[in-house]
Coordinates of C-alpha atoms in Angstrom, one line a residue:
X102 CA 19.4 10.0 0.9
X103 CA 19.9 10.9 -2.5
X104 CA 17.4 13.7 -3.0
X105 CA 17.9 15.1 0.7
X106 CA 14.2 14.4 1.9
X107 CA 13.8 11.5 5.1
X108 CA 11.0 9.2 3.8
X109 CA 10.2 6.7 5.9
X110 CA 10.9 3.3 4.0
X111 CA 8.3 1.1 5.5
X112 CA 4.4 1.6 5.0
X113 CA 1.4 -0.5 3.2
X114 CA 0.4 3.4 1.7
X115 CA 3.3 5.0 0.1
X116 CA 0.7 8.1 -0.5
X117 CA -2.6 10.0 1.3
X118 CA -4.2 12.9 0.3
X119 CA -7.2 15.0 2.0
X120 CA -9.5 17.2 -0.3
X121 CA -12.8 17.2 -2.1
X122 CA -14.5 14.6 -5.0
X123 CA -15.7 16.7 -7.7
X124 CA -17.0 15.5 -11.3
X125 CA -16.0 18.1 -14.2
X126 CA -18.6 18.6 -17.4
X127 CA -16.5 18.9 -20.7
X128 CA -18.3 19.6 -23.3
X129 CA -15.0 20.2 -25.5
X130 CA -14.6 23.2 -27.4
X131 CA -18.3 24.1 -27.7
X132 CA -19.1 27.1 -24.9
X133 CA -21.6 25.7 -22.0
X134 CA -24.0 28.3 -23.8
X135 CA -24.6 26.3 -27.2
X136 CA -23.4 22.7 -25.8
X137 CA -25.9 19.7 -26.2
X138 CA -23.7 17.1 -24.6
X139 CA -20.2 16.7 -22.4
X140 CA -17.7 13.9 -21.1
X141 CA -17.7 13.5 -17.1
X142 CA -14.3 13.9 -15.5
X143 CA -14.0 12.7 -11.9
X144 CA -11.6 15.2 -10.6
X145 CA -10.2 17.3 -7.4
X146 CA -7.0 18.8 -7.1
X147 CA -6.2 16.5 -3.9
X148 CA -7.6 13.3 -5.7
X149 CA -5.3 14.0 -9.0
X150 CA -2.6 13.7 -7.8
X151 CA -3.3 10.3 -6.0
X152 CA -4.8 9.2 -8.4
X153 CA -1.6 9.7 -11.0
X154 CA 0.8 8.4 -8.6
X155 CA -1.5 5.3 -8.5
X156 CA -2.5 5.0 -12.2
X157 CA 1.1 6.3 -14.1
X158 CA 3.3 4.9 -11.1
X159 CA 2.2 2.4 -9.7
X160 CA 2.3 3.3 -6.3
X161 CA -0.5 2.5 -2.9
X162 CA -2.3 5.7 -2.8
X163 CA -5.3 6.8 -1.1
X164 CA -7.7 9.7 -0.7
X165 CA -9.8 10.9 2.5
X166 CA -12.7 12.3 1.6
X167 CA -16.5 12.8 1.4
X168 CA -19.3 10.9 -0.5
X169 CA -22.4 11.3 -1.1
X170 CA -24.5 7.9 -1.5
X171 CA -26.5 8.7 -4.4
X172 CA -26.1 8.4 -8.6
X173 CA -23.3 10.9 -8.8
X174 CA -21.3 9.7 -5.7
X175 CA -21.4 6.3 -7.3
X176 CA -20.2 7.4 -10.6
X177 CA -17.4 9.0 -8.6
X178 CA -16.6 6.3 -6.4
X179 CA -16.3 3.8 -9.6
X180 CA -13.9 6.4 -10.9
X181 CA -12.0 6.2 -7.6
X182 CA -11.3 2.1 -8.0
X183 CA -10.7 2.5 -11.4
X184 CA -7.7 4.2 -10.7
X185 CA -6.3 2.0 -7.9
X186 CA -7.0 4.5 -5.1
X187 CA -8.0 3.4 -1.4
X188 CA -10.9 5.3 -0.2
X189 CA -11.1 6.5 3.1
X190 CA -14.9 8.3 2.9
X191 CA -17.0 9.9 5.3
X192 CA -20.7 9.3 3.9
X193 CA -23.6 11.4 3.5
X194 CA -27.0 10.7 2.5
X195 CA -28.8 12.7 -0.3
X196 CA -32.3 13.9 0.9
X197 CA -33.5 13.4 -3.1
X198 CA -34.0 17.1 -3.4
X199 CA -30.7 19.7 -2.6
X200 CA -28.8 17.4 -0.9
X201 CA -25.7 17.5 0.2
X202 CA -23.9 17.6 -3.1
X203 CA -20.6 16.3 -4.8
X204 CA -19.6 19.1 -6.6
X205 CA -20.0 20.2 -9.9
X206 CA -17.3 21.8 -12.0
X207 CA -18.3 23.7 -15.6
X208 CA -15.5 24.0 -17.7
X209 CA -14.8 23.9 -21.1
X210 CA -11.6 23.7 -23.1
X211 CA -11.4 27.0 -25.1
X212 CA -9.2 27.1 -28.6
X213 CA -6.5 29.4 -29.8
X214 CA -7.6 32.8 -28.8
X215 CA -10.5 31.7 -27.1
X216 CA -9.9 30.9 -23.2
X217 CA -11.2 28.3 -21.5
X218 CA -14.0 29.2 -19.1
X219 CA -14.6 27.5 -15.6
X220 CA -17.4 27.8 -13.3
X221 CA -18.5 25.7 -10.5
X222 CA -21.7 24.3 -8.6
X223 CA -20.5 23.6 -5.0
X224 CA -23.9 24.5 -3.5
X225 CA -24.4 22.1 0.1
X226 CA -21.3 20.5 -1.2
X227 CA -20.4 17.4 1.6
X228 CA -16.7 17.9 1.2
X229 CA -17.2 21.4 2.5
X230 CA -19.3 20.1 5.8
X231 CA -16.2 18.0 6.5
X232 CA -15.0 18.7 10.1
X233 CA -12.3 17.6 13.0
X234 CA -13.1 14.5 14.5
X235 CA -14.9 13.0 11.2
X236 CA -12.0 10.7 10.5
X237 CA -9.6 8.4 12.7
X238 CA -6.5 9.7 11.1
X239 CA -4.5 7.1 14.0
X240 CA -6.2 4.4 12.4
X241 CA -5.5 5.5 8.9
X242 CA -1.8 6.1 9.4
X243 CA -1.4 3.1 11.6
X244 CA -1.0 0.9 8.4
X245 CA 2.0 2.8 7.5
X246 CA 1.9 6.4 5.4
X247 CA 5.1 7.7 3.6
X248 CA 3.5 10.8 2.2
X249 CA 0.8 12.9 3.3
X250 CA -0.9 15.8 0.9
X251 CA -3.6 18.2 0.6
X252 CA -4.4 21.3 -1.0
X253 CA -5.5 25.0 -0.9
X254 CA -8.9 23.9 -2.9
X255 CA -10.2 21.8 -0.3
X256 CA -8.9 24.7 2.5
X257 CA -11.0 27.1 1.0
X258 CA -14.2 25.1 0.9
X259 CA -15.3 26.3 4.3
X260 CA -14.4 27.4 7.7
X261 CA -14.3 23.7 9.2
X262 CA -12.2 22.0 5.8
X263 CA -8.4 24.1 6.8
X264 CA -8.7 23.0 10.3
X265 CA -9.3 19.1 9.2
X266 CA -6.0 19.7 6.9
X267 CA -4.3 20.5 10.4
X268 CA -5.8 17.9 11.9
X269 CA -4.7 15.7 9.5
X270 CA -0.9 17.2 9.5
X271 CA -0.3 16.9 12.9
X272 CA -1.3 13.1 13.0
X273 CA 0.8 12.8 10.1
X274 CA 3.7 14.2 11.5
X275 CA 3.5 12.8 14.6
X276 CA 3.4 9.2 12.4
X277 CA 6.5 10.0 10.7
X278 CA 4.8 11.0 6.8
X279 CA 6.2 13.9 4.6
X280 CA 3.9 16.6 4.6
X281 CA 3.2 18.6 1.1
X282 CA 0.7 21.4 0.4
X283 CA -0.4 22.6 -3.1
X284 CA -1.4 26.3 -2.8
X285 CA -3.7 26.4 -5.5
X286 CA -5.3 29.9 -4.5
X287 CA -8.8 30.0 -5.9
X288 CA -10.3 33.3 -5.8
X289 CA -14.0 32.6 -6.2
X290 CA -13.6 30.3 -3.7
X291 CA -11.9 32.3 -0.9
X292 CA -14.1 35.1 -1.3
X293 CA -17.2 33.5 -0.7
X294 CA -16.5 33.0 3.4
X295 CA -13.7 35.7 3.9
X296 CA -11.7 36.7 1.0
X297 CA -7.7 36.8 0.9
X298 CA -7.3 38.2 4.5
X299 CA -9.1 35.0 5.8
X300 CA -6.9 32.8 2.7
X301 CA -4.4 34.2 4.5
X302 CA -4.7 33.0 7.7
X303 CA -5.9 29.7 7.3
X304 CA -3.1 28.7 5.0
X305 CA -0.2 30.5 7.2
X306 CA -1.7 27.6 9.9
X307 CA -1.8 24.7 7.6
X308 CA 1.6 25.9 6.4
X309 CA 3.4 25.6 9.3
X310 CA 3.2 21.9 9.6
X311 CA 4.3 21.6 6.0
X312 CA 7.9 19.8 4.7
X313 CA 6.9 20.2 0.8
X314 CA 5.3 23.0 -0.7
X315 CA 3.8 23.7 -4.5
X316 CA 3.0 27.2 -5.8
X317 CA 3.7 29.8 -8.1
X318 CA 4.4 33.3 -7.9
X319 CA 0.9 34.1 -7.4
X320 CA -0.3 31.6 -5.3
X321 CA 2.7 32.6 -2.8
X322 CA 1.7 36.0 -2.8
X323 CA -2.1 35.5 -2.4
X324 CA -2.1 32.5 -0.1
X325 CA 0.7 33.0 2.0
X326 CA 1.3 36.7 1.6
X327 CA 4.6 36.9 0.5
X328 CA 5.4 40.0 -1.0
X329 CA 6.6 40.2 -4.8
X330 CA 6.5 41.9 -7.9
X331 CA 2.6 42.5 -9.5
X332 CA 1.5 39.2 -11.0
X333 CA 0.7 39.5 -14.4
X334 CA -1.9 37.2 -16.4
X335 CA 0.5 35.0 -18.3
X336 CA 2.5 32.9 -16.7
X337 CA 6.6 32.9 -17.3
X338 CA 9.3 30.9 -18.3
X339 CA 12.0 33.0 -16.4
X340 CA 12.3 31.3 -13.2
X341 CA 13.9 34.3 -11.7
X342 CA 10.7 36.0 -9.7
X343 CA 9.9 32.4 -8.4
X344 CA 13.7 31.7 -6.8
X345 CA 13.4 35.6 -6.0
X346 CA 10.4 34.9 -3.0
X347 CA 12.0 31.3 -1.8
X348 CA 14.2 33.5 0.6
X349 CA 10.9 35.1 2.0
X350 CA 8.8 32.0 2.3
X351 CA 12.1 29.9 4.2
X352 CA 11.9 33.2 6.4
X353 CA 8.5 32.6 7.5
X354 CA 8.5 29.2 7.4
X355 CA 11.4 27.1 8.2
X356 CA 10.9 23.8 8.3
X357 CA 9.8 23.7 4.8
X358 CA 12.7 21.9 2.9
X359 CA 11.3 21.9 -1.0
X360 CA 9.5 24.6 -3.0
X361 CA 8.5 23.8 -6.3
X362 CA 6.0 24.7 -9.3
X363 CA 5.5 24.7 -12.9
X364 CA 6.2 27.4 -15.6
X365 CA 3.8 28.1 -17.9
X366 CA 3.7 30.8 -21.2
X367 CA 0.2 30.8 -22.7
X368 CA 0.7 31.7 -27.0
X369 CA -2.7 30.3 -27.0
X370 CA -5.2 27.9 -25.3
X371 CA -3.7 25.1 -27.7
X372 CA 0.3 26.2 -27.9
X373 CA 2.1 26.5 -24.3
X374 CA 5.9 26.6 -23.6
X375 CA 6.2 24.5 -20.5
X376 CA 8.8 23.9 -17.6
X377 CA 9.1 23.6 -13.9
X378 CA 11.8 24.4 -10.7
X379 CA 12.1 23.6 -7.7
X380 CA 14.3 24.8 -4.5
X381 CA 15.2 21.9 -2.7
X382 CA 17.5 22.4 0.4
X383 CA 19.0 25.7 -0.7
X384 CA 19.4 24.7 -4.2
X385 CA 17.7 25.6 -7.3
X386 CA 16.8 22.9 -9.9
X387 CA 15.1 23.9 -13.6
X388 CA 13.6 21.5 -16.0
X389 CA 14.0 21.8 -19.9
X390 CA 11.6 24.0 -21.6
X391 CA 9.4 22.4 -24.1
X392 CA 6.6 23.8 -26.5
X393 CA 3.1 21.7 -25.7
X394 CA 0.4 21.5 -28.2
X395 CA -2.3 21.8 -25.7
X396 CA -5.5 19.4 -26.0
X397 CA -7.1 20.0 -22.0
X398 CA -4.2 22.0 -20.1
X399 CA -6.8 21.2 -16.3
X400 CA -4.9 18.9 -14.6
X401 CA -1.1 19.8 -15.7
X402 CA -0.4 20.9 -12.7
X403 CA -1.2 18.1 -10.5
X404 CA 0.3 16.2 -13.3
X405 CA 3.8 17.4 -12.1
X406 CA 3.2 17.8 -8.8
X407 CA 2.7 13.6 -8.8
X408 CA 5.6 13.1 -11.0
X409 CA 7.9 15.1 -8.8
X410 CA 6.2 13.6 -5.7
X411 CA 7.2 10.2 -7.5
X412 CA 10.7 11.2 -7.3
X413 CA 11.3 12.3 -4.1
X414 CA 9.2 9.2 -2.7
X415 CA 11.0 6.8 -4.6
X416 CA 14.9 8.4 -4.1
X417 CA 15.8 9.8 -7.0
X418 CA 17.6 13.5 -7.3
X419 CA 15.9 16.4 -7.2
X420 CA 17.0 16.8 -10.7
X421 CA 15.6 13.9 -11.8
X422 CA 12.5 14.6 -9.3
X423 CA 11.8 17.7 -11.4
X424 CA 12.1 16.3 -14.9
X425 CA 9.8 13.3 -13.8
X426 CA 7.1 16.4 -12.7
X427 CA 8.0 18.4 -15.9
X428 CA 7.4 15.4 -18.7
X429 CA 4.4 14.0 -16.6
X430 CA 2.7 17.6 -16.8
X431 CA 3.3 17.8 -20.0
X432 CA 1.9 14.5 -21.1
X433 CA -1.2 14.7 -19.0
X434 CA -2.0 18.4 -21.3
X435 CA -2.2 16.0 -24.1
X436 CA -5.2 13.5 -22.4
X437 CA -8.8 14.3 -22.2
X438 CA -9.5 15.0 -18.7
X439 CA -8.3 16.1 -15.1
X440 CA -6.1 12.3 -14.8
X441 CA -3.6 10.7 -16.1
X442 CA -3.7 8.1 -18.9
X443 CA 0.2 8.2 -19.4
X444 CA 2.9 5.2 -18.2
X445 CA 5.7 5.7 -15.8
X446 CA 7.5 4.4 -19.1
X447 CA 6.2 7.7 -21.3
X448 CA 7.1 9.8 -18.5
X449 CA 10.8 8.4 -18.1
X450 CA 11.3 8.9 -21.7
X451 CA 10.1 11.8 -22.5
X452 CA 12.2 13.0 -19.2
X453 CA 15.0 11.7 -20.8
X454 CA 14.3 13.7 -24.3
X455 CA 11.6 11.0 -26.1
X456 CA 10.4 12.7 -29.1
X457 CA 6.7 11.9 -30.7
X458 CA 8.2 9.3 -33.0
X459 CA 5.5 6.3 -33.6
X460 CA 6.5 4.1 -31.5
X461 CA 6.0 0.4 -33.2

């Protein structure tokens, strides 16, 4: 095939992931501390990028998750249709009083010097009480699953969530689906049941069934170990220290045939220069570099990991694969939100050098 990865061509779902339902308060620039009102985002790292792939690209997505039946998991769930994803769910009931929970994430959007600031509620959260043998993942694949994903979020939820990802991998595998597996280390999270020796271990398990892997530096040397230089707090454009640990991670791990992440240099929470690289089969791809004027940067990521998923699904280069990722990341920083509100025909253009010309 053109970009060097085997999808399978048949399939009703060209795209599943696994992972937790969360809803996100904005309340804009205004701190939590002085807010008096915020937007709900229906979010998850997992969910994002199916949810893009769905909404910008028109593809049959889905996501296997929990829900909770009560006012919030219905908010969620209408979110869910409204963005063309199948629902796979495994339901909980709410006892009216602390429980169980879809989660709640805190974050507002910072300006210039000021940092955004996240925080969380995941108290009795459902997606974290997820366990093997809640879903039928023969019956879900059975319809026909080109692409299989999940995340290091939902591994870190609990001590049962990582070994449903590795349930889910090996019936994905053994139903012919590309594999992929977004690092995203989160601290807080990981620390709450183990910390980064546990992060460690569960993620070196779930990474071993894995053909397509997202991550930067730090998420490569926190979640899977890999040894490289000290991460620093602003992300770089030089995509030198990422190729530099490729070698280390193909050591440990194989079968993994694509490595890929985004670059990011913060001048402030508004102004960002922006690109994104991926190894692919030996060989190193870079995007241009851009300069984003930042209006919510939560969800860039996930906005190129579903452009550069787009790609690969639908056979174009790696090249090409990575621009895709890098324009649709950069678009999605310019939406209110965690999802996308961009068109496949924004993110091909601006791929292809689009400027911010009116278009009339």
């Amino acid at each position: 095939m053109r970009n060097e990865i085997e999808v399978r061509s048949d399939g009703a779902l060209d795209f599943v992931s696994l992972g937790a339902l969360v809803h996100r308060l904005d309340p804009g620039m205004i701190p939590f501390r002085k807010a008096t009102d915020c937007k709900i985002h229906v979010s998850g790292g997992e969910f994002n990028v199916a949810a893009n792939l769905s909404d910008c690209f028109r593809l049959n997505t889905g996501i296997v998750t929990a829900m909770v039946e009560y006012p919030i998991g219905d908010l969620i769930a209408e979110r869910v249709k409204a963005m063309g994803v199948k629902p796979f769910y495994k339901y909980f009931k709410h006892n009216g009083v602390t429980g169980p929970n879809m989660a709640t994430v805190y974050s507002d959007r910072g300006y210039g010097i000021r940092p955004p600031v996240v925080f969380y509620n995941r108290s009795n959260e459902a997606a974290a009480q997820l366990k093997t043998g809640d879903f039928n993942w023969d019956e879900i694949f059975r319809v026909g699953v080109k692409w299989f994903h999940s995340g290091g979020i939902f591994a870190a939820l609990s001590e049962t969530t990582g070994e449903v990802i590795i349930e889910a991998m090996n019936a994905a595998k053994k139903a012919g689906a590309i594999v992929s597996f977004d690092l995203n280390f989160r601290e807080k999270l990981w620390n709450l049941w183990g910390g980064q020796k546990k992060a460690e271990e569960v993620v070196a398990r779930i990474v071993q069934n894995v053909d397509v892997l997202v991550g930067n530096e730090e998420d490569l040397q926190k979640g899977l170990g890999i040894v490289g230089p000290e991460v620093v707090s602003k992300s770089k454009l030089d995509p030198g220290t990422f190729f530099g640990m490729i070698d280390k991670v193909v050591e440990k791990y194989p079968q993994v045939k694509v490595v890929a992440t985004t670059l990011r240099e913060v001048h402030s929470t508004n102004h960002h220069g922006w690109a994104a690289v991926a190894w692919v089969n030996g060989k190193a791809y870079i995007s241009p570099t851009c300069e984003l004027n930042v209006l919510d940067r939560v969800g860039g990521g996930d906005g190129f990991a579903s452009g550069f998923i787009y790609g690969l699904l639908t056979g174009e280069t790696p090249a090409e694969s990575v621009k895709l990722g890098w324009a649709h990341g950069a678009l999605l920083t310019t939406f209110p939100g965690d999802t996308t509100m961009a068109t496949v025909e924004q993110v091909r253009a601006f791929a292809k050098g689009g400027s911010a010309r009116i278009q009339r």
